[in-house]
Amino acid sequence: MAFSLESTKKSVKRFLVQTFAVTALNFGQLSIGLGLGYSSVLIPQLQQDDSPIVPNTNDISLVASLVSFGQIMGALVGAFFSNALGRKSTILLSAVPAMIGWMIIAISQNINMLYIGRLLCGLGMGMEGTIHPIYVCELTSPNLRGPLAASGVVVITVGIMLVYVLGAFLQWKMVAWISLGVPLIMCSLVFFIPESPSWLINHGKYELAENAISWLYREDDE
């Protein structure tokens, strides 16, 4: 009975720790959802008579599509850095172009600034989206891996819905400022989770891998 109780306590702690780790990473998925849905907020407001930026048809197409081009580049960059620097470092690095992109959008005075902002946002989205499922699977126990890995897709959808709601009440620049905070929150939380044990072992960092496993699986609990 005592053994069963102790095992249950360790399982609960393991669940909470791994859920925290995935929740931290899911703020990156939320940022992806915000970026994907943002065109539906931005474009209608740019077409209003009082818009500070007056785009033509080609401008609108580019604003909507550049984020996808950025995602393609981000996926390639993310795959390279993931192996070279690690999963955690790549996730943190992905927040840099995303935050810069949102800031440029928020202060945009012309269409070219919107181009650059959307491209950078897409770059960050591609980097994060490529590494996220790998990192989640390498951090989680087999019995938790399925639901925790699937949660990222749900969070992307939540992000899309959230930006629609924000856009219904706020001006597009304010929505961009709010969206900028999401990757910032991700960074502040991901800072506290370990690097992937698999990546650490593959790169000969066995002591760090042991520490990461102890943190994730609560192997250091008495």
PDB file of C-alpha atoms in Angstrom:
ATOM      1  CA  MET A   1       0.000   0.000   0.000  1.00  0.00           C
ATOM      2  CA  ALA A   2       2.831   2.357   0.902  1.00  0.00           C
ATOM      3  CA  PHE A   3       4.571   1.494  -2.340  1.00  0.00           C
ATOM      4  CA  SER A   4       1.398   2.160  -4.301  1.00  0.00           C
ATOM      5  CA  LEU A   5       0.878   5.523  -2.601  1.00  0.00           C
ATOM      6  CA  GLU A   6       4.470   6.563  -3.241  1.00  0.00           C
ATOM      7  CA  SER A   7       4.198   5.483  -6.869  1.00  0.00           C
ATOM      8  CA  THR A   8       0.994   7.484  -7.282  1.00  0.00           C
ATOM      9  CA  LYS A   9       2.596  10.604  -5.818  1.00  0.00           C
ATOM     10  CA  LYS A  10       5.534  10.286  -8.191  1.00  0.00           C
ATOM     11  CA  SER A  11       3.185   9.778 -11.158  1.00  0.00           C
ATOM     12  CA  VAL A  12       1.217  12.902 -10.243  1.00  0.00           C
ATOM     13  CA  LYS A  13       4.408  14.953  -9.914  1.00  0.00           C
ATOM     14  CA  ARG A  14       5.636  13.602 -13.244  1.00  0.00           C
ATOM     15  CA  PHE A  15       2.335  14.556 -14.864  1.00  0.00           C
ATOM     16  CA  LEU A  16       2.454  18.080 -13.439  1.00  0.00           C
ATOM     17  CA  VAL A  17       6.076  18.670 -14.412  1.00  0.00           C
ATOM     18  CA  GLN A  18       5.674  17.404 -17.952  1.00  0.00           C
ATOM     19  CA  THR A  19       2.393  19.267 -18.383  1.00  0.00           C
ATOM     20  CA  PHE A  20       4.141  22.459 -17.289  1.00  0.00           C
ATOM     21  CA  ALA A  21       6.925  21.854 -19.826  1.00  0.00           C
ATOM     22  CA  VAL A  22       4.457  21.310 -22.675  1.00  0.00           C
ATOM     23  CA  THR A  23       2.320  24.274 -21.585  1.00  0.00           C
ATOM     24  CA  ALA A  24       5.404  26.483 -21.787  1.00  0.00           C
ATOM     25  CA  LEU A  25       6.106  25.228 -25.300  1.00  0.00           C
ATOM     26  CA  ASN A  26       2.463  25.633 -26.296  1.00  0.00           C
ATOM     27  CA  PHE A  27       2.756  29.392 -25.991  1.00  0.00           C
ATOM     28  CA  GLY A  28       4.810  29.059 -29.162  1.00  0.00           C
ATOM     29  CA  GLN A  29       1.899  27.217 -30.768  1.00  0.00           C
ATOM     30  CA  LEU A  30      -0.417  29.991 -29.592  1.00  0.00           C
ATOM     31  CA  SER A  31       1.870  32.477 -31.329  1.00  0.00           C
ATOM     32  CA  ILE A  32       1.598  30.432 -34.524  1.00  0.00           C
ATOM     33  CA  GLY A  33      -2.195  30.569 -34.327  1.00  0.00           C
ATOM     34  CA  LEU A  34      -2.116  34.329 -33.834  1.00  0.00           C
ATOM     35  CA  GLY A  35       0.139  34.708 -36.861  1.00  0.00           C
ATOM     36  CA  LEU A  36      -1.995  32.479 -39.055  1.00  0.00           C
ATOM     37  CA  GLY A  37      -5.205  34.315 -38.223  1.00  0.00           C
ATOM     38  CA  TYR A  38      -3.773  37.832 -38.241  1.00  0.00           C
ATOM     39  CA  SER A  39      -4.366  38.444 -41.949  1.00  0.00           C
ATOM     40  CA  SER A  40      -8.108  38.243 -41.331  1.00  0.00           C
ATOM     41  CA  VAL A  41      -7.735  41.084 -38.840  1.00  0.00           C
ATOM     42  CA  LEU A  42      -5.208  43.184 -40.727  1.00  0.00           C
ATOM     43  CA  ILE A  43      -6.541  43.148 -44.293  1.00  0.00           C
ATOM     44  CA  PRO A  44     -10.148  44.296 -43.636  1.00  0.00           C
ATOM     45  CA  GLN A  45      -8.867  47.155 -41.474  1.00  0.00           C
ATOM     46  CA  LEU A  46      -6.317  48.198 -44.121  1.00  0.00           C
ATOM     47  CA  GLN A  47      -9.170  48.428 -46.635  1.00  0.00           C
ATOM     48  CA  GLN A  48     -11.114  50.904 -44.519  1.00  0.00           C
ATOM     49  CA  ASP A  49     -11.236  54.545 -45.624  1.00  0.00           C
ATOM     50  CA  ASP A  50      -9.393  55.805 -42.536  1.00  0.00           C
ATOM     51  CA  SER A  51      -6.507  53.296 -42.796  1.00  0.00           C
ATOM     52  CA  PRO A  52      -3.053  54.915 -42.342  1.00  0.00           C
ATOM     53  CA  ILE A  53      -1.680  52.501 -44.960  1.00  0.00           C
ATOM     54  CA  VAL A  54      -3.480  52.186 -48.284  1.00  0.00           C
ATOM     55  CA  PRO A  55      -2.582  48.889 -50.000  1.00  0.00           C
ATOM     56  CA  ASN A  56      -3.404  47.770 -53.528  1.00  0.00           C
ATOM     57  CA  THR A  57      -4.498  44.265 -54.492  1.00  0.00           C
ATOM     58  CA  ASN A  58      -0.946  42.992 -54.883  1.00  0.00           C
ATOM     59  CA  ASP A  59       0.014  44.427 -51.508  1.00  0.00           C
ATOM     60  CA  ILE A  60      -2.821  42.569 -49.820  1.00  0.00           C
ATOM     61  CA  SER A  61      -1.805  39.293 -51.441  1.00  0.00           C
ATOM     62  CA  LEU A  62       1.788  39.721 -50.324  1.00  0.00           C
ATOM     63  CA  VAL A  63       0.846  40.649 -46.769  1.00  0.00           C
ATOM     64  CA  ALA A  64      -1.236  37.485 -46.547  1.00  0.00           C
ATOM     65  CA  SER A  65       1.295  35.152 -48.193  1.00  0.00           C
ATOM     66  CA  LEU A  66       4.657  36.340 -46.903  1.00  0.00           C
ATOM     67  CA  VAL A  67       4.064  34.663 -43.559  1.00  0.00           C
ATOM     68  CA  SER A  68       3.854  31.302 -45.338  1.00  0.00           C
ATOM     69  CA  PHE A  69       7.110  31.964 -47.190  1.00  0.00           C
ATOM     70  CA  GLY A  70       8.694  32.843 -43.870  1.00  0.00           C
ATOM     71  CA  GLN A  71       7.465  29.569 -42.400  1.00  0.00           C
ATOM     72  CA  ILE A  72       9.200  27.612 -45.148  1.00  0.00           C
ATOM     73  CA  MET A  73      12.488  29.349 -44.429  1.00  0.00           C
ATOM     74  CA  GLY A  74      11.934  28.977 -40.693  1.00  0.00           C
ATOM     75  CA  ALA A  75      11.386  25.244 -40.993  1.00  0.00           C
ATOM     76  CA  LEU A  76      14.735  24.830 -42.752  1.00  0.00           C
ATOM     77  CA  VAL A  77      16.564  27.081 -40.316  1.00  0.00           C
ATOM     78  CA  GLY A  78      14.891  25.427 -37.331  1.00  0.00           C
ATOM     79  CA  ALA A  79      15.843  21.934 -38.457  1.00  0.00           C
ATOM     80  CA  PHE A  80      19.490  22.971 -38.762  1.00  0.00           C
ATOM     81  CA  PHE A  81      19.686  24.771 -35.426  1.00  0.00           C
ATOM     82  CA  SER A  82      17.767  22.013 -33.662  1.00  0.00           C
ATOM     83  CA  ASN A  83      20.560  19.545 -34.320  1.00  0.00           C
ATOM     84  CA  ALA A  84      23.387  22.035 -33.896  1.00  0.00           C
ATOM     85  CA  LEU A  85      22.235  23.991 -30.832  1.00  0.00           C
ATOM     86  CA  GLY A  86      19.552  21.824 -29.242  1.00  0.00           C
ATOM     87  CA  ARG A  87      15.771  21.848 -29.055  1.00  0.00           C
ATOM     88  CA  LYS A  88      15.503  24.346 -26.213  1.00  0.00           C
ATOM     89  CA  SER A  89      17.936  26.830 -27.729  1.00  0.00           C
ATOM     90  CA  THR A  90      16.142  26.670 -31.071  1.00  0.00           C
ATOM     91  CA  ILE A  91      12.750  27.245 -29.456  1.00  0.00           C
ATOM     92  CA  LEU A  92      14.130  30.276 -27.615  1.00  0.00           C
ATOM     93  CA  LEU A  93      15.803  31.514 -30.790  1.00  0.00           C
ATOM     94  CA  SER A  94      12.516  31.215 -32.703  1.00  0.00           C
ATOM     95  CA  ALA A  95      11.003  33.881 -30.463  1.00  0.00           C
ATOM     96  CA  VAL A  96      13.481  36.518 -31.670  1.00  0.00           C
ATOM     97  CA  PRO A  97      12.213  36.956 -35.255  1.00  0.00           C
ATOM     98  CA  ALA A  98       8.629  36.511 -34.034  1.00  0.00           C
ATOM     99  CA  MET A  99       8.909  39.329 -31.496  1.00  0.00           C
ATOM    100  CA  ILE A 100      10.792  41.607 -33.883  1.00  0.00           C
ATOM    101  CA  GLY A 101       8.213  40.884 -36.565  1.00  0.00           C
ATOM    102  CA  TRP A 102       5.264  41.729 -34.335  1.00  0.00           C
ATOM    103  CA  MET A 103       7.003  44.921 -33.185  1.00  0.00           C
ATOM    104  CA  ILE A 104       7.634  46.040 -36.765  1.00  0.00           C
ATOM    105  CA  ILE A 105       3.990  45.376 -37.626  1.00  0.00           C
ATOM    106  CA  ALA A 106       2.853  47.327 -34.576  1.00  0.00           C
ATOM    107  CA  ILE A 107       4.893  50.407 -35.556  1.00  0.00           C
ATOM    108  CA  SER A 108       4.397  50.089 -39.326  1.00  0.00           C
ATOM    109  CA  GLN A 109       4.094  53.336 -41.248  1.00  0.00           C
ATOM    110  CA  ASN A 110       4.078  51.836 -44.744  1.00  0.00           C
ATOM    111  CA  ILE A 111       3.401  48.604 -46.582  1.00  0.00           C
ATOM    112  CA  ASN A 112       7.073  47.600 -46.749  1.00  0.00           C
ATOM    113  CA  MET A 113       7.248  47.483 -42.963  1.00  0.00           C
ATOM    114  CA  LEU A 114       4.252  45.160 -42.965  1.00  0.00           C
ATOM    115  CA  TYR A 115       6.029  42.949 -45.497  1.00  0.00           C
ATOM    116  CA  ILE A 116       9.100  42.672 -43.281  1.00  0.00           C
ATOM    117  CA  GLY A 117       7.063  42.128 -40.128  1.00  0.00           C
ATOM    118  CA  ARG A 118       4.963  39.359 -41.621  1.00  0.00           C
ATOM    119  CA  LEU A 119       8.029  37.649 -43.094  1.00  0.00           C
ATOM    120  CA  LEU A 120       9.830  37.673 -39.735  1.00  0.00           C
ATOM    121  CA  CYS A 121       6.759  36.398 -37.932  1.00  0.00           C
ATOM    122  CA  GLY A 122       6.577  33.541 -40.422  1.00  0.00           C
ATOM    123  CA  LEU A 123      10.262  32.785 -39.875  1.00  0.00           C
ATOM    124  CA  GLY A 124       9.717  32.435 -36.132  1.00  0.00           C
ATOM    125  CA  MET A 125       6.554  30.396 -36.648  1.00  0.00           C
ATOM    126  CA  GLY A 126       8.349  27.979 -38.965  1.00  0.00           C
ATOM    127  CA  MET A 127      11.240  27.507 -36.568  1.00  0.00           C
ATOM    128  CA  GLU A 128       8.982  26.867 -33.584  1.00  0.00           C
ATOM    129  CA  GLY A 129       6.506  24.705 -35.445  1.00  0.00           C
ATOM    130  CA  THR A 130       9.211  22.407 -36.798  1.00  0.00           C
ATOM    131  CA  ILE A 131      10.850  21.711 -33.446  1.00  0.00           C
ATOM    132  CA  HIS A 132       7.785  21.741 -31.191  1.00  0.00           C
ATOM    133  CA  PRO A 133       6.502  18.175 -31.800  1.00  0.00           C
ATOM    134  CA  ILE A 134      10.015  16.701 -31.594  1.00  0.00           C
ATOM    135  CA  TYR A 135      10.780  18.512 -28.344  1.00  0.00           C
ATOM    136  CA  VAL A 136       7.445  17.563 -26.776  1.00  0.00           C
ATOM    137  CA  CYS A 137       7.879  13.869 -27.635  1.00  0.00           C
ATOM    138  CA  GLU A 138      11.416  13.851 -26.240  1.00  0.00           C
ATOM    139  CA  LEU A 139      10.301  15.456 -22.967  1.00  0.00           C
ATOM    140  CA  THR A 140       7.249  13.344 -22.180  1.00  0.00           C
ATOM    141  CA  SER A 141       6.536   9.842 -20.883  1.00  0.00           C
ATOM    142  CA  PRO A 142       4.991   7.336 -23.329  1.00  0.00           C
ATOM    143  CA  ASN A 143       1.659   7.351 -21.471  1.00  0.00           C
ATOM    144  CA  LEU A 144       1.447  11.167 -21.612  1.00  0.00           C
ATOM    145  CA  ARG A 145       3.009  11.708 -25.025  1.00  0.00           C
ATOM    146  CA  GLY A 146      -0.136  11.335 -27.125  1.00  0.00           C
ATOM    147  CA  PRO A 147      -2.421  13.872 -25.418  1.00  0.00           C
ATOM    148  CA  LEU A 148       0.379  16.331 -24.666  1.00  0.00           C
ATOM    149  CA  ALA A 149       1.678  16.232 -28.241  1.00  0.00           C
ATOM    150  CA  ALA A 150      -1.846  16.677 -29.619  1.00  0.00           C
ATOM    151  CA  SER A 151      -2.452  19.697 -27.389  1.00  0.00           C
ATOM    152  CA  GLY A 152      -0.252  21.841 -29.622  1.00  0.00           C
ATOM    153  CA  VAL A 153      -2.653  21.578 -32.556  1.00  0.00           C
ATOM    154  CA  VAL A 154      -5.541  22.561 -30.283  1.00  0.00           C
ATOM    155  CA  VAL A 155      -3.612  25.590 -29.045  1.00  0.00           C
ATOM    156  CA  ILE A 156      -2.929  26.746 -32.622  1.00  0.00           C
ATOM    157  CA  THR A 157      -6.682  26.722 -33.229  1.00  0.00           C
ATOM    158  CA  VAL A 158      -7.227  28.641 -30.004  1.00  0.00           C
ATOM    159  CA  GLY A 159      -4.709  31.221 -31.215  1.00  0.00           C
ATOM    160  CA  ILE A 160      -6.560  31.668 -34.505  1.00  0.00           C
ATOM    161  CA  MET A 161      -9.862  32.132 -32.671  1.00  0.00           C
ATOM    162  CA  LEU A 162      -8.253  34.503 -30.171  1.00  0.00           C
ATOM    163  CA  VAL A 163      -6.868  36.828 -32.835  1.00  0.00           C
ATOM    164  CA  TYR A 164     -10.305  36.932 -34.500  1.00  0.00           C
ATOM    165  CA  VAL A 165     -11.847  38.020 -31.199  1.00  0.00           C
ATOM    166  CA  LEU A 166      -9.153  40.613 -30.575  1.00  0.00           C
ATOM    167  CA  GLY A 167      -9.535  41.974 -34.089  1.00  0.00           C
ATOM    168  CA  ALA A 168     -13.268  42.427 -33.612  1.00  0.00           C
ATOM    169  CA  PHE A 169     -12.633  44.939 -30.818  1.00  0.00           C
ATOM    170  CA  LEU A 170      -9.123  46.325 -31.331  1.00  0.00           C
ATOM    171  CA  GLN A 171      -7.155  48.118 -34.034  1.00  0.00           C
ATOM    172  CA  TRP A 172      -4.613  45.947 -35.886  1.00  0.00           C
ATOM    173  CA  LYS A 173      -1.609  47.650 -34.335  1.00  0.00           C
ATOM    174  CA  MET A 174      -2.869  46.940 -30.816  1.00  0.00           C
ATOM    175  CA  VAL A 175      -3.458  43.312 -31.753  1.00  0.00           C
ATOM    176  CA  ALA A 176       0.160  43.149 -32.910  1.00  0.00           C
ATOM    177  CA  TRP A 177       1.410  44.545 -29.590  1.00  0.00           C
ATOM    178  CA  ILE A 178      -0.618  41.940 -27.695  1.00  0.00           C
ATOM    179  CA  SER A 179       0.652  39.161 -29.980  1.00  0.00           C
ATOM    180  CA  LEU A 180       4.236  40.257 -29.314  1.00  0.00           C
ATOM    181  CA  GLY A 181       3.792  39.304 -25.662  1.00  0.00           C
ATOM    182  CA  VAL A 182       3.048  35.648 -26.394  1.00  0.00           C
ATOM    183  CA  PRO A 183       6.544  34.578 -27.541  1.00  0.00           C
ATOM    184  CA  LEU A 184       7.933  36.641 -24.682  1.00  0.00           C
ATOM    185  CA  ILE A 185       5.872  34.592 -22.217  1.00  0.00           C
ATOM    186  CA  MET A 186       7.033  31.421 -23.945  1.00  0.00           C
ATOM    187  CA  CYS A 187      10.676  32.372 -23.454  1.00  0.00           C
ATOM    188  CA  SER A 188      10.193  33.180 -19.773  1.00  0.00           C
ATOM    189  CA  LEU A 189       8.613  29.755 -19.159  1.00  0.00           C
ATOM    190  CA  VAL A 190      10.821  27.637 -21.436  1.00  0.00           C
ATOM    191  CA  PHE A 191      13.831  29.003 -19.546  1.00  0.00           C
ATOM    192  CA  PHE A 192      12.834  26.752 -16.622  1.00  0.00           C
ATOM    193  CA  ILE A 193      12.499  23.465 -18.545  1.00  0.00           C
ATOM    194  CA  PRO A 194      15.431  21.221 -19.484  1.00  0.00           C
ATOM    195  CA  GLU A 195      16.977  20.469 -22.829  1.00  0.00           C
ATOM    196  CA  SER A 196      15.850  17.285 -24.548  1.00  0.00           C
ATOM    197  CA  PRO A 197      17.544  14.295 -22.848  1.00  0.00           C
ATOM    198  CA  SER A 198      17.782  12.548 -26.231  1.00  0.00           C
ATOM    199  CA  TRP A 199      19.650  15.482 -27.770  1.00  0.00           C
ATOM    200  CA  LEU A 200      21.976  15.706 -24.770  1.00  0.00           C
ATOM    201  CA  ILE A 201      22.808  11.983 -24.943  1.00  0.00           C
ATOM    202  CA  ASN A 202      23.411  12.145 -28.687  1.00  0.00           C
ATOM    203  CA  HIS A 203      25.869  14.982 -28.100  1.00  0.00           C
ATOM    204  CA  GLY A 204      27.708  13.246 -25.261  1.00  0.00           C
ATOM    205  CA  LYS A 205      26.355  15.456 -22.474  1.00  0.00           C
ATOM    206  CA  TYR A 206      25.461  12.578 -20.184  1.00  0.00           C
ATOM    207  CA  GLU A 207      25.444  14.412 -16.858  1.00  0.00           C
ATOM    208  CA  LEU A 208      23.078  17.087 -18.189  1.00  0.00           C
ATOM    209  CA  ALA A 209      20.921  14.346 -19.697  1.00  0.00           C
ATOM    210  CA  GLU A 210      20.729  12.601 -16.309  1.00  0.00           C
ATOM    211  CA  ASN A 211      19.691  15.868 -14.674  1.00  0.00           C
ATOM    212  CA  ALA A 212      17.036  16.454 -17.339  1.00  0.00           C
ATOM    213  CA  ILE A 213      15.625  12.945 -16.876  1.00  0.00           C
ATOM    214  CA  SER A 214      15.543  13.402 -13.104  1.00  0.00           C
ATOM    215  CA  TRP A 215      13.641  16.685 -13.528  1.00  0.00           C
ATOM    216  CA  LEU A 216      11.142  15.290 -16.022  1.00  0.00           C
ATOM    217  CA  TYR A 217      10.568  11.902 -14.419  1.00  0.00           C
ATOM    218  CA  ARG A 218      10.998  12.885 -10.777  1.00  0.00           C
ATOM    219  CA  GLU A 219      13.702  10.255 -10.342  1.00  0.00           C
ATOM    220  CA  ASP A 220      15.357  12.367  -7.631  1.00  0.00           C
ATOM    221  CA  ASP A 221      12.284  12.259  -5.386  1.00  0.00           C
ATOM    222  CA  GLU A 222      12.611  10.244  -2.256  1.00  0.00           C
TER     223      GLU A 222
END
